[in-house]
CSV table of C-alpha atoms and ligand atoms in Angstrom, one decimal:
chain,number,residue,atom,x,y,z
O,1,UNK,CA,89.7,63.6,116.0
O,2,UNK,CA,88.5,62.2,112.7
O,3,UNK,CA,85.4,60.2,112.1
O,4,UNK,CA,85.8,56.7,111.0
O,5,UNK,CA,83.7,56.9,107.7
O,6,UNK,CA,81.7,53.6,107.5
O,7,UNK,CA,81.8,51.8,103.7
O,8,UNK,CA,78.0,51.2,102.9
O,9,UNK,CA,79.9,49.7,99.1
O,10,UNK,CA,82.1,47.1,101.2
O,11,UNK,CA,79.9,46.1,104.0
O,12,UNK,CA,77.0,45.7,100.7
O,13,UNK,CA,79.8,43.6,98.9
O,14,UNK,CA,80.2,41.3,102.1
O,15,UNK,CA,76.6,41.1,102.2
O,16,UNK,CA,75.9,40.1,98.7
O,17,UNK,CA,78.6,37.3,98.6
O,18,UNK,CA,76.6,35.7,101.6
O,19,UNK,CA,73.3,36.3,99.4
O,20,UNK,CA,74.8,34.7,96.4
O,21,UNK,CA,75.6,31.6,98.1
O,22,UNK,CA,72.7,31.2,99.6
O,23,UNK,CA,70.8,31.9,96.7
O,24,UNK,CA,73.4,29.0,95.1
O,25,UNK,CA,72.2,26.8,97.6
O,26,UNK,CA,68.7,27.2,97.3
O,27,UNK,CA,68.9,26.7,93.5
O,28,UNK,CA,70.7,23.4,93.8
O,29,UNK,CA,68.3,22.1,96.9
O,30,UNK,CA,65.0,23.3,95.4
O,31,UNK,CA,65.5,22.7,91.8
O,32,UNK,CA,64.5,26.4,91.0
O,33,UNK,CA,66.8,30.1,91.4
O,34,UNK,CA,65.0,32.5,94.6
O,35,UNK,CA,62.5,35.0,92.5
O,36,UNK,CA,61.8,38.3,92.6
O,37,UNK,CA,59.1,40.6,90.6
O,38,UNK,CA,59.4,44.1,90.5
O,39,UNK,CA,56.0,45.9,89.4
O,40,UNK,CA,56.8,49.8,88.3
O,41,UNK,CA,53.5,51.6,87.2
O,42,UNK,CA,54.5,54.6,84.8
O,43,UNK,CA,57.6,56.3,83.2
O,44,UNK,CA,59.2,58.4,85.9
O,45,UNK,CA,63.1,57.7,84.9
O,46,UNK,CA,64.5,57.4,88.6
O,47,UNK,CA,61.9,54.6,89.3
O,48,UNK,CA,63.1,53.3,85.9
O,49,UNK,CA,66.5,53.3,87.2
O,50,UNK,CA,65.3,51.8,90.4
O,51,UNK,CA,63.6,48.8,88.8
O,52,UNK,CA,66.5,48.1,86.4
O,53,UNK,CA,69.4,48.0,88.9
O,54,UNK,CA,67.4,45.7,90.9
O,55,UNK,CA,66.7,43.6,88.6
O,56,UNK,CA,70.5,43.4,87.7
O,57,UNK,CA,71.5,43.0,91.0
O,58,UNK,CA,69.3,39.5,91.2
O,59,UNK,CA,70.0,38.7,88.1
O,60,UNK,CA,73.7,38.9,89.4
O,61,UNK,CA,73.4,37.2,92.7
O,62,UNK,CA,71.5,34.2,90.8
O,63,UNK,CA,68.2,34.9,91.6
O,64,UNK,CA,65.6,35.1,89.0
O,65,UNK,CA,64.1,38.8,87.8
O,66,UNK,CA,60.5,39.4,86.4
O,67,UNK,CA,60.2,42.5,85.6
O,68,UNK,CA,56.7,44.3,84.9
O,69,UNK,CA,56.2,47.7,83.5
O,70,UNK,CA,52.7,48.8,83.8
O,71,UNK,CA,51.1,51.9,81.3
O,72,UNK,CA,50.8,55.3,83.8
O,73,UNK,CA,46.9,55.0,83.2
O,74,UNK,CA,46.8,51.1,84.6
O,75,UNK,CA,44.0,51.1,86.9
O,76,UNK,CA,43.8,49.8,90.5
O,77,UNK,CA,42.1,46.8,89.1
O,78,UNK,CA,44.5,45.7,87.1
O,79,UNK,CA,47.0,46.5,89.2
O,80,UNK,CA,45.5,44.2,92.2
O,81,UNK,CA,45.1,41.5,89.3
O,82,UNK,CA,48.7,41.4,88.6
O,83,UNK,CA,49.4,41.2,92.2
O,84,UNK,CA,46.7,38.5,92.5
O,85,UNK,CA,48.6,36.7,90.2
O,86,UNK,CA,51.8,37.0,91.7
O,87,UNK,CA,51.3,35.9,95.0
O,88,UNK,CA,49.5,33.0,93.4
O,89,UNK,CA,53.0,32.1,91.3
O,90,UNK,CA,55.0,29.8,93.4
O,91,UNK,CA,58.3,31.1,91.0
O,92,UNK,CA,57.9,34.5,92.5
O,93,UNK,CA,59.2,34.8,96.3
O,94,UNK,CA,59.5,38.6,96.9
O,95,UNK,CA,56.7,41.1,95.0
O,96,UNK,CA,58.2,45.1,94.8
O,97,UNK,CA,55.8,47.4,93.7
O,98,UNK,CA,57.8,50.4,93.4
O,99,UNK,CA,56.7,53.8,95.0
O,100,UNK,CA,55.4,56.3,94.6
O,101,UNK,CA,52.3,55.1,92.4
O,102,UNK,CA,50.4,57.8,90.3
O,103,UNK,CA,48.7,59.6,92.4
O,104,UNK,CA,44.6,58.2,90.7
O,105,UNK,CA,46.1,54.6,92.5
O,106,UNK,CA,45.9,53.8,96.2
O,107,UNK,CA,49.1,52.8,97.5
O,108,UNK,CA,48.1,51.5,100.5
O,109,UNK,CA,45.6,48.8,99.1
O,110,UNK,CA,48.2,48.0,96.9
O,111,UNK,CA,50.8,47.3,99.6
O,112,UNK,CA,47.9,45.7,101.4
O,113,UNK,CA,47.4,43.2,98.2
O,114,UNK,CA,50.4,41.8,98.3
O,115,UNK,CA,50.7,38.0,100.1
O,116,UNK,CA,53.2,39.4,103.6
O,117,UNK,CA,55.7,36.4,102.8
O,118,UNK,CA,56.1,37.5,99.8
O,119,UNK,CA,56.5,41.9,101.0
O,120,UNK,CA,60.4,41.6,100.6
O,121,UNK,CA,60.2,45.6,101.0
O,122,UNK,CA,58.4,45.0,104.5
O,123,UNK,CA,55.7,47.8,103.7
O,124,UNK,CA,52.5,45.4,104.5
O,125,UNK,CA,50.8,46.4,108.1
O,126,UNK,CA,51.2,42.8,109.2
O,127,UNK,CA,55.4,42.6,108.9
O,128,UNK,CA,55.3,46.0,110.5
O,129,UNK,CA,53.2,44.7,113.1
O,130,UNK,CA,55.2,41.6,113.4
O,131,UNK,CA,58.4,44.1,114.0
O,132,UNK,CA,56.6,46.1,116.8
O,133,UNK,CA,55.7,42.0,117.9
O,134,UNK,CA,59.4,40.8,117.9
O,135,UNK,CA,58.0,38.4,115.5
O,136,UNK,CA,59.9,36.9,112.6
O,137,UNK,CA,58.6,39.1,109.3
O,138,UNK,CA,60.0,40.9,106.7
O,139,UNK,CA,61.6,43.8,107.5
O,140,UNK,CA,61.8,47.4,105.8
O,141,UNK,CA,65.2,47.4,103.8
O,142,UNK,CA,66.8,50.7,104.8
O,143,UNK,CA,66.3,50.7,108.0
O,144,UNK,CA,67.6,46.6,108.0
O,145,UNK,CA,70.9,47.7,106.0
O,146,UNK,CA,71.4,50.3,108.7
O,147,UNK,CA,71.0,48.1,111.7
O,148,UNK,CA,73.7,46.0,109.6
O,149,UNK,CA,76.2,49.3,109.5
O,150,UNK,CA,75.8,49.8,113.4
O,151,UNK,CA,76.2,46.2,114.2
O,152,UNK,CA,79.1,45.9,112.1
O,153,UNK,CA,80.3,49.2,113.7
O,154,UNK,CA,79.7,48.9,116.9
O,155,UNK,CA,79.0,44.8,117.7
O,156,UNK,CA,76.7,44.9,120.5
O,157,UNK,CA,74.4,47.9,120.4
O,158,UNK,CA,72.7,46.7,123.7
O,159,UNK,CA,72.0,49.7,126.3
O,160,UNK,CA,73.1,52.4,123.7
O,161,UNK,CA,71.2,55.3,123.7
O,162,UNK,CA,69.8,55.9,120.1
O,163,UNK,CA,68.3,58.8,118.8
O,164,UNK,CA,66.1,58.2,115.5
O,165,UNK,CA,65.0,61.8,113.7
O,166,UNK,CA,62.2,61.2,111.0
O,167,UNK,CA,59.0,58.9,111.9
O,168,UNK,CA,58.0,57.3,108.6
O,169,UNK,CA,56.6,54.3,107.8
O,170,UNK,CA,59.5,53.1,105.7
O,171,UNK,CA,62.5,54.4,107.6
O,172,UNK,CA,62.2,55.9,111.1
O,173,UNK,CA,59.3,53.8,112.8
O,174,UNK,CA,61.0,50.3,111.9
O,175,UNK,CA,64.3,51.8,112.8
O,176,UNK,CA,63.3,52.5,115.8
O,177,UNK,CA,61.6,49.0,116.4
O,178,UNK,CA,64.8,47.6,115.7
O,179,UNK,CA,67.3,49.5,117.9
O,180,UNK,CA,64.6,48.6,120.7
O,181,UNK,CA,64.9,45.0,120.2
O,182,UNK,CA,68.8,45.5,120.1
O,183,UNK,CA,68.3,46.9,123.7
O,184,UNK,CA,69.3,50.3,122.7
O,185,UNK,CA,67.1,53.3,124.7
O,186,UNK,CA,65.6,54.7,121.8
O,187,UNK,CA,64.5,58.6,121.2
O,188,UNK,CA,61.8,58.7,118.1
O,189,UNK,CA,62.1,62.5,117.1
O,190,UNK,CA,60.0,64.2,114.7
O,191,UNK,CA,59.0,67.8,113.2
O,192,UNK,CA,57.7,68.7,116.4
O,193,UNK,CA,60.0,67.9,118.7
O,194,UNK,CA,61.3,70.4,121.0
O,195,UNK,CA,65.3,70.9,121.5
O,196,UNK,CA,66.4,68.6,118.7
O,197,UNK,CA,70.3,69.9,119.4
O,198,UNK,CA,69.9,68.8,122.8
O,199,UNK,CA,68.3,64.9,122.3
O,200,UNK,CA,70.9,64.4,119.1
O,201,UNK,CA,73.8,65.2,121.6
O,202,UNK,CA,72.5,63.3,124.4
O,203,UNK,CA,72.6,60.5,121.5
O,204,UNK,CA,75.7,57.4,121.2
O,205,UNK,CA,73.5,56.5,117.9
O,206,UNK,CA,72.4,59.2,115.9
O,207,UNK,CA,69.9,57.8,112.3
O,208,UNK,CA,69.0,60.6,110.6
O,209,UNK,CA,66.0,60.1,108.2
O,210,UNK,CA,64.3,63.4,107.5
O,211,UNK,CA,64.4,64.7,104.0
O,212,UNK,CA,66.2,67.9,105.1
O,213,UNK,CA,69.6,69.1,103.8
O,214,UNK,CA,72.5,68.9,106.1
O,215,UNK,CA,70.2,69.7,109.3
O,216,UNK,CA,71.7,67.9,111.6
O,217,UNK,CA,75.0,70.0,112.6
O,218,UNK,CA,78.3,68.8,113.5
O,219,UNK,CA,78.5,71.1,116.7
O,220,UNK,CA,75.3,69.0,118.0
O,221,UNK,CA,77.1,65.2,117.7
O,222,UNK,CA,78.2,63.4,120.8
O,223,UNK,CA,82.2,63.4,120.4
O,224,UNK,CA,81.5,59.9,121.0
O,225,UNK,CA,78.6,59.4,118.5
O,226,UNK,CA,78.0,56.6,115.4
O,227,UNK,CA,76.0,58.3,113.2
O,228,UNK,CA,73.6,57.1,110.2
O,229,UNK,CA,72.5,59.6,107.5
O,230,UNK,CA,69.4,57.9,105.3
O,231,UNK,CA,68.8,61.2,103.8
O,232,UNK,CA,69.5,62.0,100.1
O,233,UNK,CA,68.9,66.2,99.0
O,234,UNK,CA,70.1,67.2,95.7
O,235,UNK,CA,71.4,70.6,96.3
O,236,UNK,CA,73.3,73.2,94.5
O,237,UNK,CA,77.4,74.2,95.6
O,238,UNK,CA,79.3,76.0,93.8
O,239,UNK,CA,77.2,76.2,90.4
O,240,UNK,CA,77.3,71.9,90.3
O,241,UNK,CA,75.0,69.4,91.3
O,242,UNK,CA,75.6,67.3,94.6
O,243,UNK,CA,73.4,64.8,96.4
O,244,UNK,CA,74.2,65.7,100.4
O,245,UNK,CA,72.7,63.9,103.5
O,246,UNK,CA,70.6,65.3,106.6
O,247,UNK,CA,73.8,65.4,108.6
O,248,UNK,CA,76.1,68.3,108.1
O,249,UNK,CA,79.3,66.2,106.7
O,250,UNK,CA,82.0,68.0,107.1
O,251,UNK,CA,81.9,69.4,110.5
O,252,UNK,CA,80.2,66.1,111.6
O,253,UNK,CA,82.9,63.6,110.6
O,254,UNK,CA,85.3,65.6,112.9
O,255,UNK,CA,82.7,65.6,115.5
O,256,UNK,CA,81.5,62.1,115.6
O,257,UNK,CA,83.1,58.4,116.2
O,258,UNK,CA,82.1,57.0,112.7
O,259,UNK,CA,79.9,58.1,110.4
O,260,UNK,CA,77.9,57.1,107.0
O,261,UNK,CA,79.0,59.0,103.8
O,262,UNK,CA,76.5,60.5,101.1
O,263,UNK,CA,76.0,59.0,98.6
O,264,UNK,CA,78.2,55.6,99.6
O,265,UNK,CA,77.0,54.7,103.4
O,266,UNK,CA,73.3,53.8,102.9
O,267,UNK,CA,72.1,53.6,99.2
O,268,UNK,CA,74.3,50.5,98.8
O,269,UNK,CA,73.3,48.4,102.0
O,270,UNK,CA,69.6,49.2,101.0
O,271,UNK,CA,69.3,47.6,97.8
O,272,UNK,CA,71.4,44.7,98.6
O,273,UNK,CA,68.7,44.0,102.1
O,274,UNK,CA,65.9,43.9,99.1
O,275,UNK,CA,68.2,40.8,98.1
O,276,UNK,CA,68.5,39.7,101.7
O,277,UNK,CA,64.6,39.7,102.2
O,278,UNK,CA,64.0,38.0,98.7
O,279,UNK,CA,66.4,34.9,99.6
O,280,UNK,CA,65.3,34.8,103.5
O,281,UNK,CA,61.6,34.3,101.7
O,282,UNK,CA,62.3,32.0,99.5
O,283,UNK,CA,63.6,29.9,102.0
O,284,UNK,CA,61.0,30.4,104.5
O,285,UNK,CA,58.1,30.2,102.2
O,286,UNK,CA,60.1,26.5,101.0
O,287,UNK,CA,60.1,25.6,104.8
O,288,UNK,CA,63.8,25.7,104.9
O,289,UNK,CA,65.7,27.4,108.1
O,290,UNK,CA,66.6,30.1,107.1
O,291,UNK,CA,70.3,31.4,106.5
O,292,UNK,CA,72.6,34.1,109.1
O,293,UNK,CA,73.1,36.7,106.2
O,294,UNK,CA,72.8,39.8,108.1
T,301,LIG,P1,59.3,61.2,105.0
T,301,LIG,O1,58.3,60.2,104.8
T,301,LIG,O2,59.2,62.5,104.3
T,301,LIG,O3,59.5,61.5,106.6
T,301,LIG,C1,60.3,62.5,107.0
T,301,LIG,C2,60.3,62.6,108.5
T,301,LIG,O4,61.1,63.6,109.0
T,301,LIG,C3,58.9,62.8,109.1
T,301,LIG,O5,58.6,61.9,110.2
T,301,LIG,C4,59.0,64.3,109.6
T,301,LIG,O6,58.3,64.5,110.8
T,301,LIG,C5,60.5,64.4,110.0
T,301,LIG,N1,60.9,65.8,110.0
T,301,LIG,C6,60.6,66.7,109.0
T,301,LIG,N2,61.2,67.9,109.4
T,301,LIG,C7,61.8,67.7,110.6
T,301,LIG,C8,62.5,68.5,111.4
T,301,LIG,N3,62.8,69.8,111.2
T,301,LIG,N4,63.0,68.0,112.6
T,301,LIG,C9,62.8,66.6,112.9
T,301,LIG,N5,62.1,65.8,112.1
T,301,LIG,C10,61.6,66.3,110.9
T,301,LIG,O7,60.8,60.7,104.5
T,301,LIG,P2,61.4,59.2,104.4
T,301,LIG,O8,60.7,58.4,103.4
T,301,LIG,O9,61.5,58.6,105.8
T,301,LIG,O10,62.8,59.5,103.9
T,301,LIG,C11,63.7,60.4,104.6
T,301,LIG,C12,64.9,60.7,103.8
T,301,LIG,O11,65.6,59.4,103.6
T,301,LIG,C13,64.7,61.2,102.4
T,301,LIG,O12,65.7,62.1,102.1
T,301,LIG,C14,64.7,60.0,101.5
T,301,LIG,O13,65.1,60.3,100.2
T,301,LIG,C15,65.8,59.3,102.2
T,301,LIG,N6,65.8,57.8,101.9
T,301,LIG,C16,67.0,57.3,101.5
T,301,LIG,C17,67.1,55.9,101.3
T,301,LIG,C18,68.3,55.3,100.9
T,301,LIG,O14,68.4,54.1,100.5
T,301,LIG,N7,69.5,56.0,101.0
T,301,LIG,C19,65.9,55.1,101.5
T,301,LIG,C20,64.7,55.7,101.9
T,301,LIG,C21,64.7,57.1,102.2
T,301,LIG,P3,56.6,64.5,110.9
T,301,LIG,O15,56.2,63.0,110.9
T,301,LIG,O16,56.3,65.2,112.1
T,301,LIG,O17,56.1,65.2,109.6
């Protein structure tokens, strides 16, 4: 048997229509587009990358971009200024100060500095205590746009058993927060977990988030298993370049019932929820219901 391979690209494209017309909406009910500031501190190129394509992507949807590029030697109090002053701008809805910071800044104050209705990546203690709460918050993006894969997948996920490997703060804790309040039995593995193979096959949901290059094997997947791979290693085959997941692809999509592709599964659904949190603030910071994008 063959895995169905699940299309992060299309199920993003779906997902951005929705975001666009909403966005639409807002614009023509509240006399201004849904905004969103991006903050990057420093020159590393792949955050450069980052910022830009995000602010295409609003720029695209019709949402308004501000875009702030910060010297590397900013210090933390100008950095907590420029937050100050964005969660004092009512034009700004969703704040993105993108990660990692050089290392003389504090990243955690930072996050902490931003207003939580405005934390569109869901980083701030209080939306990640409002998750643990079943509280309405902002959520982490990657592990929303994977939540969105399964559901679209699978429909109900309710009584699955779900295994989650990799316990961060962006990916695996709010994943797992979010397959419990879809009623799945969830399994939070880490780098000390014992008999990984073992909990991974005992697994209907498999969401790898480790780091680790094609760990996960194919000969450990349930036969009847959806599995999620959020990791992203740049490796070496055959004297070229190739950017390969934490699940081992090729035996896996024979093993499993549907699986994400790398790059193509999650990259895509995870930009597009920073777009799904900016207009689902917008709207709740304008005391609007807010809109069934997800
Ligand atoms: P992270 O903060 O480094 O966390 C990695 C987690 O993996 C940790 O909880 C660690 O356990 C666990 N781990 C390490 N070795 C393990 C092992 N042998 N067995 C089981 N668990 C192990 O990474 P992250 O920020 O969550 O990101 C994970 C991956 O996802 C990275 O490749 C990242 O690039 C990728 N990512 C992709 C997207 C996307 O949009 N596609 C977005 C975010 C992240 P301990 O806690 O015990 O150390």
């Amino acid at each position: 048997m063959t895995a169905q391979i699940i299309d992060g690209k299309s199920c993003a494209a779906g997902l951005g229509d929705r975001i666009a017309e909403s966005a639409a909406d807002f614009r023509r009910d509240a006399g201004r587009a849904p905004g969103l500031a991006v903050v990057l501190v420093g020159t590393d190129p792949a955050s450069e990358i980052y910022v830009r394509s995000k602010g295409r992507m609003a720029r695209q949807l019709g949402m308004e971009s501000f875009e702030h590029v910060l010297s590397a030697d900013t210090t933390q109090e100008a950095l907590l200024d420029l937050i100050a002053q964005l969660n004092a701008d009512d034009t700004v809805d969703g704040i993105l100060v993108q990660l990692p910071l050089p290392g003389h800044l504090d990243s955690l104050s930072v996050v902490e500095a931003i207003s939580p209705a405005k934390d569109v990546d869901g980083l701030h203690p209080l939306n990640a205590g409002y998750l643990a709460s079943g509280l309405p918050g902002l959520v982490s993006c990657t592990p929303l746009g994977c939540l969105m894969l399964l559901k679209e997948t699978l429909g109900d996920l309710s009584g699955l058993d779900a295994i989650v490997v990799g316990r961060s703060i962006l990916v695996g804790k709010p994943m797992a927060q979010l397959l419990l309040a879809e009623n799945c039995t969830v399994t939070l593995a880490h780098s000390r977990t014992r008999d990984l193979p073992q909990k991974v096959g005992a697994a209907d949901i498999v969401v790898a988030a480790v780091g680790s290059a094609e760990m996960i094997k194919g000969s450990w997947i349930n036969p009847g298993a959806t599995v999620i791979d959020v990791g992203t290693s740049r490796v070496i085959r055959d004297g070229k370049k190739e950017l390969v997941g934490d699940v081992e692809f090729a035996t896996a999509s024979i093993a499993a019932r549907a699986i994400t592709p790398v790059p193509g599964g999650v990259g895509p659904m995870t930009i597009m929820c920073l777009m799904h949190n900016t207009v689902l603030a917008a709207y709740r910071r304008a005391g609007r219901p807010a809109p069934q994008l997800g």
